[in-house]
């Protein structure tokens, strides 16, 4: 690939990482955002939709990137660059590359990258920029908001640009060396990290609790649950959803169960 | 008033699109948007003053993950507009804007639920091979719906006045808002379960539970989990694959030093 072509890719990683939240939704959060980010790469790899083989590959790749995803946009560029290079490797060597690794890598990275990204951009840069900005604005100077915008923009731009570039070049450089047994090892590592992160997500992102109290004894059910197994309700609901997915419930049904079930169960006073 | 409402509605669109299309460059913050409102309505000083005080109030609120607090960014735009248009003090204007912030939060929950449906339209489009439609669910429909989510409440609040908004907030029953809130948690659980279903197998179930228990009992955050998980995975890989025939070749051993750039295993 020419230098020019790479440059264009880095721009795509930057802009499409920034635009990742445009369809943020409760169910899979930034899934379509990630798909939109990687779509140019997939279109480049599988250009011929008339060829049934390529069309099938392309559908499979598009579907792969519709999975749950959530990450700080700036740092997410790293994952996008890496996933793009993995898709290229996979297309070049379908025999030896296990495509499940791609989503496993995405899932493993989104937690740490969000942690670093959110605390840096929301915790540090924002406080500096707006601490200064407020002070100047209180003195009646329009430089306040302008300065806050500049301080916010520069690190965001630089980090997104270099994160995308780094992810892509690292992927191209190291992943080509993966063969046979190596792939199994990577898959094993990604599986462990990915699933531990998903386990952590269940405990920290769902947040279901019960308001039930026993009036006669003054016991609060949630306290009892927490003392035995914290976040047991979150785990229970996720496992129930998992079981229904495995039983191949229709998606429309599941969505209906979520919304109507939420209203009903809440009205009865069992869960909040 | 119609034109003013229209203009302020578009300031709202600028505000929401900062976090949608520009990766949250902080252009959505009250200090910026109130100044813009001041600039457009011809009273920069009031815009700056209102912006600075709301910014100070909400600087501590950090939006992370799925949480939906009262929407201060939306309230700030309406608040500065009231302060300039009616000569109200910042405090009075803010008191008027808070019901709108609460309404904005409800609309946000509803909108993010509706957007789950776009995901399914995109799923179907991919199955039918209509890739352009799948992409447009994100970049066209997502942008449009989120823009409306800010444009409509701000336009109506400025055009019809705050009394109307307050009445509207009172009409919506709490069982509906609370129920939708629980429904949105169920949807999140469903999304996580979908992700699990693509990765979980018998051998790996213990690691899923390990991650869950480490957060539940010890209260570690996700970054800590990912770091410990990486170390654990590297140690286990060493035990599991060391004597494996597949990597016992000289070539394989040499490559093992740098085979995975994602983990800090250079020293191994």
PDB file of N, CA, C and O in Angstrom, chain A residues 193-234:
ATOM      1  N   UNK A 193      -8.906 -12.777  28.643  1.00  0.00           N
ATOM      2  CA  UNK A 193      -9.012 -11.351  28.965  1.00  0.00           C
ATOM      3  C   UNK A 193     -10.407 -10.844  28.608  1.00  0.00           C
ATOM      4  O   UNK A 193     -11.059 -10.166  29.402  1.00  0.00           O
ATOM      5  N   UNK A 194     -10.872 -11.199  27.417  1.00  0.00           N
ATOM      6  CA  UNK A 194     -12.186 -10.729  26.957  1.00  0.00           C
ATOM      7  C   UNK A 194     -13.292 -11.147  27.907  1.00  0.00           C
ATOM      8  O   UNK A 194     -14.119 -10.331  28.312  1.00  0.00           O
ATOM      9  N   UNK A 195     -13.290 -12.411  28.317  1.00  0.00           N
ATOM     10  CA  UNK A 195     -14.380 -12.882  29.174  1.00  0.00           C
ATOM     11  C   UNK A 195     -14.284 -12.309  30.580  1.00  0.00           C
ATOM     12  O   UNK A 195     -15.301 -12.029  31.206  1.00  0.00           O
ATOM     13  N   UNK A 196     -13.060 -12.109  31.079  1.00  0.00           N
ATOM     14  CA  UNK A 196     -12.953 -11.479  32.395  1.00  0.00           C
ATOM     15  C   UNK A 196     -13.486 -10.046  32.344  1.00  0.00           C
ATOM     16  O   UNK A 196     -14.144  -9.575  33.265  1.00  0.00           O
ATOM     17  N   UNK A 197     -13.198  -9.359  31.234  1.00  0.00           N
ATOM     18  CA  UNK A 197     -13.716  -7.992  31.083  1.00  0.00           C
ATOM     19  C   UNK A 197     -15.244  -8.006  30.984  1.00  0.00           C
ATOM     20  O   UNK A 197     -15.921  -7.173  31.582  1.00  0.00           O
ATOM     21  N   UNK A 198     -15.795  -8.976  30.248  1.00  0.00           N
ATOM     22  CA  UNK A 198     -17.255  -9.058  30.154  1.00  0.00           C
ATOM     23  C   UNK A 198     -17.858  -9.323  31.531  1.00  0.00           C
ATOM     24  O   UNK A 198     -18.864  -8.714  31.924  1.00  0.00           O
ATOM     25  N   UNK A 199     -17.224 -10.218  32.297  1.00  0.00           N
ATOM     26  CA  UNK A 199     -17.688 -10.476  33.661  1.00  0.00           C
ATOM     27  C   UNK A 199     -17.696  -9.201  34.484  1.00  0.00           C
ATOM     28  O   UNK A 199     -18.655  -8.909  35.210  1.00  0.00           O
ATOM     29  N   UNK A 200     -16.620  -8.408  34.334  1.00  0.00           N
ATOM     30  CA  UNK A 200     -16.525  -7.146  35.057  1.00  0.00           C
ATOM     31  C   UNK A 200     -17.609  -6.178  34.589  1.00  0.00           C
ATOM     32  O   UNK A 200     -18.179  -5.430  35.385  1.00  0.00           O
ATOM     33  N   UNK A 201     -17.911  -6.203  33.280  1.00  0.00           N
ATOM     34  CA  UNK A 201     -18.943  -5.312  32.739  1.00  0.00           C
ATOM     35  C   UNK A 201     -20.308  -5.640  33.342  1.00  0.00           C
ATOM     36  O   UNK A 201     -21.102  -4.740  33.638  1.00  0.00           O
ATOM     37  N   UNK A 202     -20.595  -6.941  33.501  1.00  0.00           N
ATOM     38  CA  UNK A 202     -21.880  -7.339  34.082  1.00  0.00           C
ATOM     39  C   UNK A 202     -22.022  -6.710  35.466  1.00  0.00           C
ATOM     40  O   UNK A 202     -23.077  -6.174  35.823  1.00  0.00           O
ATOM     41  N   UNK A 203     -20.924  -6.741  36.253  1.00  0.00           N
ATOM     42  CA  UNK A 203     -21.003  -6.229  37.617  1.00  0.00           C
ATOM     43  C   UNK A 203     -20.995  -4.706  37.683  1.00  0.00           C
ATOM     44  O   UNK A 203     -21.441  -4.128  38.660  1.00  0.00           O
ATOM     45  N   UNK A 204     -20.476  -4.036  36.645  1.00  0.00           N
ATOM     46  CA  UNK A 204     -20.345  -2.583  36.793  1.00  0.00           C
ATOM     47  C   UNK A 204     -21.197  -1.759  35.840  1.00  0.00           C
ATOM     48  O   UNK A 204     -21.312  -0.553  36.007  1.00  0.00           O
ATOM     49  N   UNK A 205     -21.815  -2.360  34.828  1.00  0.00           N
ATOM     50  CA  UNK A 205     -22.523  -1.547  33.841  1.00  0.00           C
ATOM     51  C   UNK A 205     -24.035  -1.710  33.840  1.00  0.00           C
ATOM     52  O   UNK A 205     -24.740  -0.901  33.248  1.00  0.00           O
ATOM     53  N   UNK A 206     -24.575  -2.765  34.454  1.00  0.00           N
ATOM     54  CA  UNK A 206     -26.015  -3.013  34.336  1.00  0.00           C
ATOM     55  C   UNK A 206     -26.786  -2.249  35.419  1.00  0.00           C
ATOM     56  O   UNK A 206     -27.664  -1.452  35.123  1.00  0.00           O
ATOM     57  N   UNK A 207     -26.469  -2.501  36.690  1.00  0.00           N
ATOM     58  CA  UNK A 207     -27.032  -1.676  37.776  1.00  0.00           C
ATOM     59  C   UNK A 207     -28.488  -1.910  38.120  1.00  0.00           C
ATOM     60  O   UNK A 207     -29.229  -0.968  38.357  1.00  0.00           O
ATOM     61  N   UNK A 208     -28.928  -3.179  38.140  1.00  0.00           N
ATOM     62  CA  UNK A 208     -30.300  -3.489  38.547  1.00  0.00           C
ATOM     63  C   UNK A 208     -30.322  -3.771  40.050  1.00  0.00           C
ATOM     64  O   UNK A 208     -29.430  -4.436  40.571  1.00  0.00           O
ATOM     65  N   UNK A 209     -31.332  -3.244  40.758  1.00  0.00           N
ATOM     66  CA  UNK A 209     -31.458  -3.551  42.183  1.00  0.00           C
ATOM     67  C   UNK A 209     -32.931  -3.735  42.518  1.00  0.00           C
ATOM     68  O   UNK A 209     -33.806  -3.455  41.696  1.00  0.00           O
ATOM     69  N   UNK A 210     -33.215  -4.202  43.711  1.00  0.00           N
ATOM     70  CA  UNK A 210     -34.594  -4.432  44.124  1.00  0.00           C
ATOM     71  C   UNK A 210     -34.962  -3.506  45.289  1.00  0.00           C
ATOM     72  O   UNK A 210     -34.169  -3.338  46.204  1.00  0.00           O
ATOM     73  N   UNK A 211     -36.154  -2.897  45.230  1.00  0.00           N
ATOM     74  CA  UNK A 211     -36.574  -2.007  46.320  1.00  0.00           C
ATOM     75  C   UNK A 211     -37.342  -2.736  47.427  1.00  0.00           C
ATOM     76  O   UNK A 211     -37.832  -2.092  48.354  1.00  0.00           O
ATOM     77  N   UNK A 212     -37.445  -4.065  47.336  1.00  0.00           N
ATOM     78  CA  UNK A 212     -38.289  -4.807  48.290  1.00  0.00           C
ATOM     79  C   UNK A 212     -37.728  -4.719  49.711  1.00  0.00           C
ATOM     80  O   UNK A 212     -36.535  -4.920  49.924  1.00  0.00           O
ATOM     81  N   UNK A 213     -38.596  -4.376  50.647  1.00  0.00           N
ATOM     82  CA  UNK A 213     -38.217  -4.438  52.063  1.00  0.00           C
ATOM     83  C   UNK A 213     -39.292  -5.211  52.810  1.00  0.00           C
ATOM     84  O   UNK A 213     -40.462  -5.198  52.424  1.00  0.00           O
ATOM     85  N   UNK A 214     -38.899  -5.911  53.877  1.00  0.00           N
ATOM     86  CA  UNK A 214     -39.864  -6.635  54.694  1.00  0.00           C
ATOM     87  C   UNK A 214     -40.257  -5.749  55.863  1.00  0.00           C
ATOM     88  O   UNK A 214     -39.465  -5.512  56.765  1.00  0.00           O
ATOM     89  N   UNK A 215     -41.478  -5.257  55.808  1.00  0.00           N
ATOM     90  CA  UNK A 215     -41.868  -4.247  56.779  1.00  0.00           C
ATOM     91  C   UNK A 215     -41.861  -4.759  58.212  1.00  0.00           C
ATOM     92  O   UNK A 215     -41.493  -4.055  59.143  1.00  0.00           O
ATOM     93  N   UNK A 216     -42.255  -6.028  58.377  1.00  0.00           N
ATOM     94  CA  UNK A 216     -42.354  -6.560  59.739  1.00  0.00           C
ATOM     95  C   UNK A 216     -40.994  -6.572  60.432  1.00  0.00           C
ATOM     96  O   UNK A 216     -40.891  -6.272  61.619  1.00  0.00           O
ATOM     97  N   UNK A 217     -39.928  -6.909  59.650  1.00  0.00           N
ATOM     98  CA  UNK A 217     -38.614  -7.015  60.279  1.00  0.00           C
ATOM     99  C   UNK A 217     -37.694  -5.858  59.917  1.00  0.00           C
ATOM    100  O   UNK A 217     -36.627  -5.711  60.498  1.00  0.00           O
ATOM    101  N   UNK A 218     -38.118  -5.037  58.946  1.00  0.00           N
ATOM    102  CA  UNK A 218     -37.280  -3.922  58.526  1.00  0.00           C
ATOM    103  C   UNK A 218     -36.085  -4.345  57.685  1.00  0.00           C
ATOM    104  O   UNK A 218     -35.169  -3.564  57.468  1.00  0.00           O
ATOM    105  N   UNK A 219     -36.102  -5.570  57.194  1.00  0.00           N
ATOM    106  CA  UNK A 219     -34.977  -6.041  56.379  1.00  0.00           C
ATOM    107  C   UNK A 219     -35.075  -5.496  54.951  1.00  0.00           C
ATOM    108  O   UNK A 219     -36.157  -5.479  54.372  1.00  0.00           O
ATOM    109  N   UNK A 220     -33.968  -5.046  54.426  1.00  0.00           N
ATOM    110  CA  UNK A 220     -33.920  -4.595  53.043  1.00  0.00           C
ATOM    111  C   UNK A 220     -33.338  -5.724  52.202  1.00  0.00           C
ATOM    112  O   UNK A 220     -32.201  -6.151  52.422  1.00  0.00           O
ATOM    113  N   UNK A 221     -34.140  -6.206  51.236  1.00  0.00           N
ATOM    114  CA  UNK A 221     -33.720  -7.378  50.471  1.00  0.00           C
ATOM    115  C   UNK A 221     -32.387  -7.143  49.747  1.00  0.00           C
ATOM    116  O   UNK A 221     -31.518  -8.008  49.711  1.00  0.00           O
ATOM    117  N   UNK A 222     -32.233  -5.926  49.177  1.00  0.00           N
ATOM    118  CA  UNK A 222     -31.019  -5.630  48.428  1.00  0.00           C
ATOM    119  C   UNK A 222     -29.764  -5.790  49.307  1.00  0.00           C
ATOM    120  O   UNK A 222     -28.740  -6.291  48.868  1.00  0.00           O
ATOM    121  N   UNK A 223     -29.867  -5.361  50.587  1.00  0.00           N
ATOM    122  CA  UNK A 223     -28.732  -5.491  51.502  1.00  0.00           C
ATOM    123  C   UNK A 223     -28.366  -6.950  51.705  1.00  0.00           C
ATOM    124  O   UNK A 223     -27.183  -7.314  51.754  1.00  0.00           O
ATOM    125  N   UNK A 224     -29.419  -7.784  51.821  1.00  0.00           N
ATOM    126  CA  UNK A 224     -29.154  -9.217  52.018  1.00  0.00           C
ATOM    127  C   UNK A 224     -28.464  -9.788  50.787  1.00  0.00           C
ATOM    128  O   UNK A 224     -27.460 -10.492  50.885  1.00  0.00           O
ATOM    129  N   UNK A 225     -29.006  -9.437  49.600  1.00  0.00           N
ATOM    130  CA  UNK A 225     -28.393  -9.917  48.355  1.00  0.00           C
ATOM    131  C   UNK A 225     -26.940  -9.472  48.275  1.00  0.00           C
ATOM    132  O   UNK A 225     -26.041 -10.258  47.976  1.00  0.00           O
ATOM    133  N   UNK A 226     -26.696  -8.190  48.585  1.00  0.00           N
ATOM    134  CA  UNK A 226     -25.344  -7.661  48.485  1.00  0.00           C
ATOM    135  C   UNK A 226     -24.383  -8.367  49.439  1.00  0.00           C
ATOM    136  O   UNK A 226     -23.204  -8.536  49.132  1.00  0.00           O
ATOM    137  N   UNK A 227     -24.896  -8.741  50.609  1.00  0.00           N
ATOM    138  CA  UNK A 227     -23.995  -9.367  51.581  1.00  0.00           C
ATOM    139  C   UNK A 227     -23.645 -10.792  51.169  1.00  0.00           C
ATOM    140  O   UNK A 227     -22.623 -11.327  51.563  1.00  0.00           O
ATOM    141  N   UNK A 228     -24.499 -11.409  50.362  1.00  0.00           N
ATOM    142  CA  UNK A 228     -24.192 -12.774  49.913  1.00  0.00           C
ATOM    143  C   UNK A 228     -23.402 -12.731  48.607  1.00  0.00           C
ATOM    144  O   UNK A 228     -22.287 -13.223  48.519  1.00  0.00           O
ATOM    145  N   UNK A 229     -23.981 -12.123  47.597  1.00  0.00           N
ATOM    146  CA  UNK A 229     -23.316 -12.050  46.292  1.00  0.00           C
ATOM    147  C   UNK A 229     -23.629 -10.692  45.663  1.00  0.00           C
ATOM    148  O   UNK A 229     -24.699 -10.502  45.093  1.00  0.00           O
ATOM    149  N   UNK A 230     -22.699  -9.730  45.757  1.00  0.00           N
ATOM    150  CA  UNK A 230     -22.974  -8.409  45.178  1.00  0.00           C
ATOM    151  C   UNK A 230     -23.274  -8.521  43.677  1.00  0.00           C
ATOM    152  O   UNK A 230     -22.648  -9.328  42.991  1.00  0.00           O
ATOM    153  N   UNK A 231     -24.200  -7.723  43.201  1.00  0.00           N
ATOM    154  CA  UNK A 231     -24.589  -7.699  41.785  1.00  0.00           C
ATOM    155  C   UNK A 231     -25.197  -9.011  41.309  1.00  0.00           C
ATOM    156  O   UNK A 231     -25.173  -9.317  40.130  1.00  0.00           O
ATOM    157  N   UNK A 232     -25.755  -9.800  42.254  1.00  0.00           N
ATOM    158  CA  UNK A 232     -26.366 -11.078  41.868  1.00  0.00           C
ATOM    159  C   UNK A 232     -27.508 -10.857  40.888  1.00  0.00           C
ATOM    160  O   UNK A 232     -27.690 -11.636  39.952  1.00  0.00           O
ATOM    161  N   UNK A 233     -28.275  -9.754  41.059  1.00  0.00           N
ATOM    162  CA  UNK A 233     -29.411  -9.503  40.169  1.00  0.00           C
ATOM    163  C   UNK A 233     -28.929  -9.223  38.752  1.00  0.00           C
ATOM    164  O   UNK A 233     -29.498  -9.700  37.779  1.00  0.00           O
ATOM    165  N   UNK A 234     -27.841  -8.433  38.643  1.00  0.00           N
ATOM    166  CA  UNK A 234     -27.281  -8.145  37.313  1.00  0.00           C
ATOM    167  C   UNK A 234     -26.887  -9.449  36.621  1.00  0.00           C
ATOM    168  O   UNK A 234     -27.210  -9.676  35.453  1.00  0.00           O
TER     169      UNK A 234
END
